[in-house]
mmCIF file of C-alpha atoms in Angstrom:
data_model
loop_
_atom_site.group_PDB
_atom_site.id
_atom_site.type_symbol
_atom_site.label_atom_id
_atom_site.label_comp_id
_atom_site.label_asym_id
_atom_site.label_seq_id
_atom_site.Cartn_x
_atom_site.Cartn_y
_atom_site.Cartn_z
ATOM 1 C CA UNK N 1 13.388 -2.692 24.540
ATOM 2 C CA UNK N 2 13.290 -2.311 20.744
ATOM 3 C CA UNK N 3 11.953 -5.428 19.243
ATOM 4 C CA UNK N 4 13.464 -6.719 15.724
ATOM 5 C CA UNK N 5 10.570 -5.774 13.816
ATOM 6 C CA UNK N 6 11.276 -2.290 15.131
ATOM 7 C CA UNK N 7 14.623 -2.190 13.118
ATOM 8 C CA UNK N 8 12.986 -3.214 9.702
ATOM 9 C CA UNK N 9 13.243 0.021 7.326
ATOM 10 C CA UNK N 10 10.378 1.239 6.429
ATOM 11 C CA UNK N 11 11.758 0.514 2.403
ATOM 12 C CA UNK N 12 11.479 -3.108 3.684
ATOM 13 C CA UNK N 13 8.268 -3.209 4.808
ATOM 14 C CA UNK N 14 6.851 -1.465 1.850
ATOM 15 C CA UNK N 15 7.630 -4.102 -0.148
ATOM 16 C CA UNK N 16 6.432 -7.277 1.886
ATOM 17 C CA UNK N 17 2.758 -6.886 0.507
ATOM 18 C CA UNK N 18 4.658 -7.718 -2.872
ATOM 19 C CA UNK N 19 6.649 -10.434 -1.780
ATOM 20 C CA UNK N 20 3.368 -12.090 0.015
ATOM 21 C CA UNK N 21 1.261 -11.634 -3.384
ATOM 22 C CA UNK N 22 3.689 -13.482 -5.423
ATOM 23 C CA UNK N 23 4.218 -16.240 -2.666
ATOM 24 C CA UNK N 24 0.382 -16.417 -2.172
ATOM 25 C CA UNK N 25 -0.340 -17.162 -5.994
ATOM 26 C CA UNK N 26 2.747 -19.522 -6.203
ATOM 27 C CA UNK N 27 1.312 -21.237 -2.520
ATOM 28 C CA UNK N 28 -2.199 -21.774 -4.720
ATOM 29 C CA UNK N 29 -0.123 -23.355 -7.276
ATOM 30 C CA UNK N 30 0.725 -26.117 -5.058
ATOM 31 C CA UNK N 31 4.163 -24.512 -5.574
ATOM 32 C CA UNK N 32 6.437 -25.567 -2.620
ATOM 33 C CA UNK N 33 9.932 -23.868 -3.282
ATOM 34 C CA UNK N 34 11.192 -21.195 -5.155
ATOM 35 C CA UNK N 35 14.875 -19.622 -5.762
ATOM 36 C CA UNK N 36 15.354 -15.792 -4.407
ATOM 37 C CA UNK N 37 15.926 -15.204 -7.859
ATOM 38 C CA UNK N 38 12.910 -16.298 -9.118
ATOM 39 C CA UNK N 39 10.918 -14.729 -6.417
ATOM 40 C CA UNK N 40 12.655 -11.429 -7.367
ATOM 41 C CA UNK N 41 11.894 -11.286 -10.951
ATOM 42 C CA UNK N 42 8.337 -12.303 -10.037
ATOM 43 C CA UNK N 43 7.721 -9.395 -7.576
ATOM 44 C CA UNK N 44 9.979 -6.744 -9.539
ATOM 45 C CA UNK N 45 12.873 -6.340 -7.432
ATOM 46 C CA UNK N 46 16.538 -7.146 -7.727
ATOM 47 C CA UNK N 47 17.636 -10.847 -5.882
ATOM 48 C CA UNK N 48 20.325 -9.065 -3.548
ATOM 49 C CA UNK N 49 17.449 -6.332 -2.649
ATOM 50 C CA UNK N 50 15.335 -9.403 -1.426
ATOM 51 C CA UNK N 51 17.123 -11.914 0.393
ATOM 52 C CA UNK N 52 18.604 -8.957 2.313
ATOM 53 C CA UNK N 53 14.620 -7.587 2.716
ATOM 54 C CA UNK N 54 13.589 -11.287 4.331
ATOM 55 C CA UNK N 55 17.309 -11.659 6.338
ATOM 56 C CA UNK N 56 15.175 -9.768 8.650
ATOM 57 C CA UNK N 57 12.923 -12.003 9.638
ATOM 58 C CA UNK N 58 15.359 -14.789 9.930
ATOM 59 C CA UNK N 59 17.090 -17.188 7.619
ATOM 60 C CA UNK N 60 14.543 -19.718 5.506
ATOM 61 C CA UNK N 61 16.535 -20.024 2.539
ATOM 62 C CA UNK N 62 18.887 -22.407 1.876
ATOM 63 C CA UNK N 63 21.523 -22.369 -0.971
ATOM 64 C CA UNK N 64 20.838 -23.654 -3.944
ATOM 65 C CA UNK N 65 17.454 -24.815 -2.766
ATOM 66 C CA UNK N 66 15.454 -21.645 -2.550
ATOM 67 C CA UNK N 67 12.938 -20.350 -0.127
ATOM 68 C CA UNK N 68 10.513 -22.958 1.358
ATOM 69 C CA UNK N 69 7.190 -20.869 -0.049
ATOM 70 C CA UNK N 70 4.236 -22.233 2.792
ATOM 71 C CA UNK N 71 7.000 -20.750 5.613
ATOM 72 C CA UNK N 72 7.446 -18.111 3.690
ATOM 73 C CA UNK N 73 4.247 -16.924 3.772
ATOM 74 C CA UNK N 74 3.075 -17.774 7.040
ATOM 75 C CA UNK N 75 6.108 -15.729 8.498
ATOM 76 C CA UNK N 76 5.399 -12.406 5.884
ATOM 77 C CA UNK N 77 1.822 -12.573 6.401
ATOM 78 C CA UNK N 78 1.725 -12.633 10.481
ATOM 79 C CA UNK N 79 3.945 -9.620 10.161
ATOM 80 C CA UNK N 80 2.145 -7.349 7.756
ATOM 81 C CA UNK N 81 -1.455 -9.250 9.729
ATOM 82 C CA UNK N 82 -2.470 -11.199 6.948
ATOM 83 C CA UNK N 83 -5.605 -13.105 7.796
ATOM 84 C CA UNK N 84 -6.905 -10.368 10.352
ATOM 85 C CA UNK N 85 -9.920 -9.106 8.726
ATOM 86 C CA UNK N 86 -8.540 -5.751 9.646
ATOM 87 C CA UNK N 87 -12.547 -3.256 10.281
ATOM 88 C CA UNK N 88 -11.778 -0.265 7.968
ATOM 89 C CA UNK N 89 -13.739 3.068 8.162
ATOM 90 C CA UNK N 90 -13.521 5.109 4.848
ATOM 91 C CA UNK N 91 -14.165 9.200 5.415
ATOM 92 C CA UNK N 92 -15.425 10.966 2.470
ATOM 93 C CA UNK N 93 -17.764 9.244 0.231
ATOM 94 C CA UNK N 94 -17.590 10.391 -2.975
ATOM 95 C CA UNK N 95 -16.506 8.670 -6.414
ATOM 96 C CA UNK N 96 -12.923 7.285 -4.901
ATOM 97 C CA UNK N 97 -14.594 6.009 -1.705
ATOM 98 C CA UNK N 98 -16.876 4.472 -3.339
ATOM 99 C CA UNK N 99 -14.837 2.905 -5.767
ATOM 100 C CA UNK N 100 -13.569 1.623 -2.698
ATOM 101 C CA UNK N 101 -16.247 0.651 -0.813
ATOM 102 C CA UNK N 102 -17.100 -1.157 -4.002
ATOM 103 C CA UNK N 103 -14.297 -2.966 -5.207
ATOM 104 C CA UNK N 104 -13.358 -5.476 -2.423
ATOM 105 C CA UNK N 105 -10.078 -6.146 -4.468
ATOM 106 C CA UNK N 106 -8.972 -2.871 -4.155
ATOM 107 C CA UNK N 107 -8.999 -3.449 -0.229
ATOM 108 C CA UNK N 108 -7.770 -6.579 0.067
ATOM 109 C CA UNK N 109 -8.720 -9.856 1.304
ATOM 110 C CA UNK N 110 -7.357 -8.955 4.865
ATOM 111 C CA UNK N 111 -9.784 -5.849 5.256
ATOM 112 C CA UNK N 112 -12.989 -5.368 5.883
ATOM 113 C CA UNK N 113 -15.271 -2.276 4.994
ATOM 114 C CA UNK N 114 -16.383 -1.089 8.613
ATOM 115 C CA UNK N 115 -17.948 2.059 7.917
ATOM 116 C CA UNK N 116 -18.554 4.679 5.643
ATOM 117 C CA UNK N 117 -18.339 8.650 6.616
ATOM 118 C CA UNK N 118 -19.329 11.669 4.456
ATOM 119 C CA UNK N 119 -20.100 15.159 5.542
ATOM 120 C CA UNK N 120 -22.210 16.026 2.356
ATOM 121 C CA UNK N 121 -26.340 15.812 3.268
ATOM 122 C CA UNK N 122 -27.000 14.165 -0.288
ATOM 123 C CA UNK N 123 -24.867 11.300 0.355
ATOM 124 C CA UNK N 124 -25.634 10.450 4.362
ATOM 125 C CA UNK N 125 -27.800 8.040 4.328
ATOM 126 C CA UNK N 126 -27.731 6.327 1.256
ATOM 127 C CA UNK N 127 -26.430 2.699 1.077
ATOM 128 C CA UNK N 128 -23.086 1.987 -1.210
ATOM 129 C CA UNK N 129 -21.929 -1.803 -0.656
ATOM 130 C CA UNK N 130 -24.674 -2.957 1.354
ATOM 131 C CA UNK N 131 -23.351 0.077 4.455
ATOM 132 C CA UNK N 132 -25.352 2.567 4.842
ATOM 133 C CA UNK N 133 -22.956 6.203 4.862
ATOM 134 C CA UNK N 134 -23.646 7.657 8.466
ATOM 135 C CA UNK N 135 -22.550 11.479 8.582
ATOM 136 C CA UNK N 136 -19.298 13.181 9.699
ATOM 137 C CA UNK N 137 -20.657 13.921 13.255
ATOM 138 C CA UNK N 138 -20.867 9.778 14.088
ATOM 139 C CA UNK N 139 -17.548 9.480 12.791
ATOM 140 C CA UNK N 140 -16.054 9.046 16.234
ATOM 141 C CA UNK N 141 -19.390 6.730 17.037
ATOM 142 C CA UNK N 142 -18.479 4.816 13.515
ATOM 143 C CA UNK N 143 -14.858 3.813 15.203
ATOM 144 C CA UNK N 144 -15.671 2.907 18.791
ATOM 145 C CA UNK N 145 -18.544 0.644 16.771
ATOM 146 C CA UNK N 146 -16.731 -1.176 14.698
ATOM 147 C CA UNK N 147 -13.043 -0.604 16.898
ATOM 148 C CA UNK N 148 -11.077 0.236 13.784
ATOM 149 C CA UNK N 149 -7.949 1.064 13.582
ATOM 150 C CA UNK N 150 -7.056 1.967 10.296
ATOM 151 C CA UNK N 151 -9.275 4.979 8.317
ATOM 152 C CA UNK N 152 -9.192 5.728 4.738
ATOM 153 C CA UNK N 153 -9.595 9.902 4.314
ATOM 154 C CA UNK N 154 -10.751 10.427 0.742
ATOM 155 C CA UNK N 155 -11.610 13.943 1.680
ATOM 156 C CA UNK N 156 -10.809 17.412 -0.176
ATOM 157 C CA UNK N 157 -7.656 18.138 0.871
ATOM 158 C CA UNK N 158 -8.755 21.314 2.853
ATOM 159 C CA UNK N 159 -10.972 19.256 5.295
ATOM 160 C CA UNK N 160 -8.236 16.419 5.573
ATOM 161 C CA UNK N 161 -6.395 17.702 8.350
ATOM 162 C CA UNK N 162 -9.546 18.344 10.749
ATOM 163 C CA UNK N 163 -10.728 14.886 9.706
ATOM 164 C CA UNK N 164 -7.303 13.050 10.972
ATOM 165 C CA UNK N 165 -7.135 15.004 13.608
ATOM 166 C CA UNK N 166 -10.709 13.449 14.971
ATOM 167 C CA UNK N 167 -9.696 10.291 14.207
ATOM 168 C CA UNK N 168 -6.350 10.094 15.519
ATOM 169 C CA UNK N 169 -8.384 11.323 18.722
ATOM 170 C CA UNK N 170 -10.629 8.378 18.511
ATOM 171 C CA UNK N 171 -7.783 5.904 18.532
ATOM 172 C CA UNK N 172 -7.051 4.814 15.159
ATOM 173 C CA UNK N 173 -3.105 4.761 14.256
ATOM 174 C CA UNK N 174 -3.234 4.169 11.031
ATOM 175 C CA UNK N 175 -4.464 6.118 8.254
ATOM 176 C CA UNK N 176 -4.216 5.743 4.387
ATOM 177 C CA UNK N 177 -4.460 9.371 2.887
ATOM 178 C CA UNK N 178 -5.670 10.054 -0.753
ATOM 179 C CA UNK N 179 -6.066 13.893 -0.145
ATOM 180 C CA UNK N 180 -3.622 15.853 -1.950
ATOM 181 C CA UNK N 181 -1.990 17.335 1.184
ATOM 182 C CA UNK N 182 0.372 16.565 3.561
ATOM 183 C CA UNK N 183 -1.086 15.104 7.345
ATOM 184 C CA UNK N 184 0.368 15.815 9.968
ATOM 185 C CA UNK N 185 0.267 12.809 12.537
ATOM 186 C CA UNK N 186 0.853 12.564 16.598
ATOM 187 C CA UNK N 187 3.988 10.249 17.967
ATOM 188 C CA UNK N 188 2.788 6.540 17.414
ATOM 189 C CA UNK N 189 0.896 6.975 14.293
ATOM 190 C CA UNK N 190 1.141 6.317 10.831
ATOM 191 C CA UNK N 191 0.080 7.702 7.466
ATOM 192 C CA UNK N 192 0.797 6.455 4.524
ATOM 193 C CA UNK N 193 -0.586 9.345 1.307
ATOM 194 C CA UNK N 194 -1.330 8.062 -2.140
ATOM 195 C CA UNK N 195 -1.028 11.356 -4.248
ATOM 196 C CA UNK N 196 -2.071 10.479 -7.558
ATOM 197 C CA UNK N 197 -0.977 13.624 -9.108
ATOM 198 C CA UNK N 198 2.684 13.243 -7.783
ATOM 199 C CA UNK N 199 2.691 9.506 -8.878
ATOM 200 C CA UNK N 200 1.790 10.789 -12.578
ATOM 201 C CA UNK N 201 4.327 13.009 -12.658
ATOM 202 C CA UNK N 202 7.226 11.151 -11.837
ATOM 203 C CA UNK N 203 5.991 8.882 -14.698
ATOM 204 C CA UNK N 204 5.469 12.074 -16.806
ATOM 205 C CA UNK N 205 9.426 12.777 -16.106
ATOM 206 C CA UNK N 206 10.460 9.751 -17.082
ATOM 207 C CA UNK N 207 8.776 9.610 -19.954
ATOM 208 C CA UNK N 208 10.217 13.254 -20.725
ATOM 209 C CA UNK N 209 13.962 12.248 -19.913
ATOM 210 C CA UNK N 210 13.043 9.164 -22.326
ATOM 211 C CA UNK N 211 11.681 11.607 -25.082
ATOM 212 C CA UNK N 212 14.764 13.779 -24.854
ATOM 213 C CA UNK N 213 17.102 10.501 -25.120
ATOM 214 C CA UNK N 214 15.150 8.900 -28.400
ATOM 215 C CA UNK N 215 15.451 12.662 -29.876
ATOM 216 C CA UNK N 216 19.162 12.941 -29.057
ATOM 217 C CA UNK N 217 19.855 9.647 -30.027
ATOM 218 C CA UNK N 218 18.453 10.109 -33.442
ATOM 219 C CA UNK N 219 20.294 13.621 -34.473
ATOM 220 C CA UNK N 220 23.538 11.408 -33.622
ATOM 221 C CA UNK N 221 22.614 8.958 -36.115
ATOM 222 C CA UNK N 222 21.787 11.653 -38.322
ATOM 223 C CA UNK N 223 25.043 13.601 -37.742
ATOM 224 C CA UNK N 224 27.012 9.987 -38.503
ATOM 225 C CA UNK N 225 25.159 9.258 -41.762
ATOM 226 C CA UNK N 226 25.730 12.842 -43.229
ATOM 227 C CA UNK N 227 29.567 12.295 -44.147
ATOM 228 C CA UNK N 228 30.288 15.302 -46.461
#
């Protein structure tokens, strides 16, 4: 039987981390409502977009009251595990993993660095975050230790497949990819890829398109004040 979390689009749950950041700061504020409209501006989204994101996890708001905020986040953060203390494992140790492995805000206050995995002899056994980086041949050791199920491949992009592949086999589901390739991933599993390069250049094409606009926009003017 499909469960209603099942039917959330994937959209939707992209943005609930968002939604349970603002309500989290606004919860610390002793902040006990707030309107959908305010919640939208806060988190970047349009009002309509989010009361028809959270009409999926039931009705809490009321009309012309708002969204009771402590609800609110109790019911986002049990769905996207909030409070876990979900055991990571990060594969390939070089200067993004360890900008990882030492930034605990870049993780998240609901994970926790598990292990560290690198295949390069210069880096196994040295110590980055208080872990000591075990080598790519205890990977599968690194996951049944610390039962994680979620992996972080920093890898080069040629040894990313391989990688996933092991630890799909090892039974972690979820992986966050930062190599600039494309995984492919067995039924059941999920991979989310960060590709820096692609994020830059849809910013790069906006910033183009907005270029071209300003420059159009000025011979315009310039055509209107030359009046011969």
């Amino acid at each position: 039987m499909t469960s209603p979390a099942d039917q959330i689009p994937e959209a939707t749950i992209a943005r609930l981390p968002g939604y349970l950041r603002v309500l989290s700061a606004l919860d610390a504020e002793g902040v006990t409502r707030v309107s959908s409209t305010e919640l939208a501006d806060a988190a970047g989204v349009q009002s309509a977009l989010l009361r028809r994101d959270l009409s999926h996890f039931g009705s809490y708001g009321t009309r012309g009251v708002g969204y009771e905020v402590p609800v609110l986040v109790r019911e986002i953060g049990e769905h996207v595990g909030s409070g876990t203390k979900w055991p990571v494992v990060v594969i390939g140790v070089g200067n993004l993993g360890r900008a990882l492995a030492r930034n605990e805000s870049m993780l998240g206050r609901d994970f926790r660095l598990a292990a560290l995995v690198d295949s390069n002899p210069a880096v196994v056994g040295t110590t980055v975050a208080g872990i000591r980086v075990v080598s790519d041949g205890e990977l599968e050791d690194s996951i049944h230790r610390t039962h994680a199920r979620i992996a972080i491949v920093a890898t080069p992009a040629s040894a990313a497949q391989e990688v996933c592949n092991r630890v799909f086999e090892a039974g972690v589901t979820s992986i966050l990819n930062f190599a600039p390739t494309t995984i492919v991933a067995p039924a059941g599993a999920t991979v989310r890829t960060v590709d820096l390069s692609q994020e830059l250049h849809i910013l790069a094409f906006h910033e183009a398109r907005r270029t071209a606009e300003q420059a159009g926009s000025a011979t315009t003017q310039s055509a209107q004040e030359y009046q011969p």
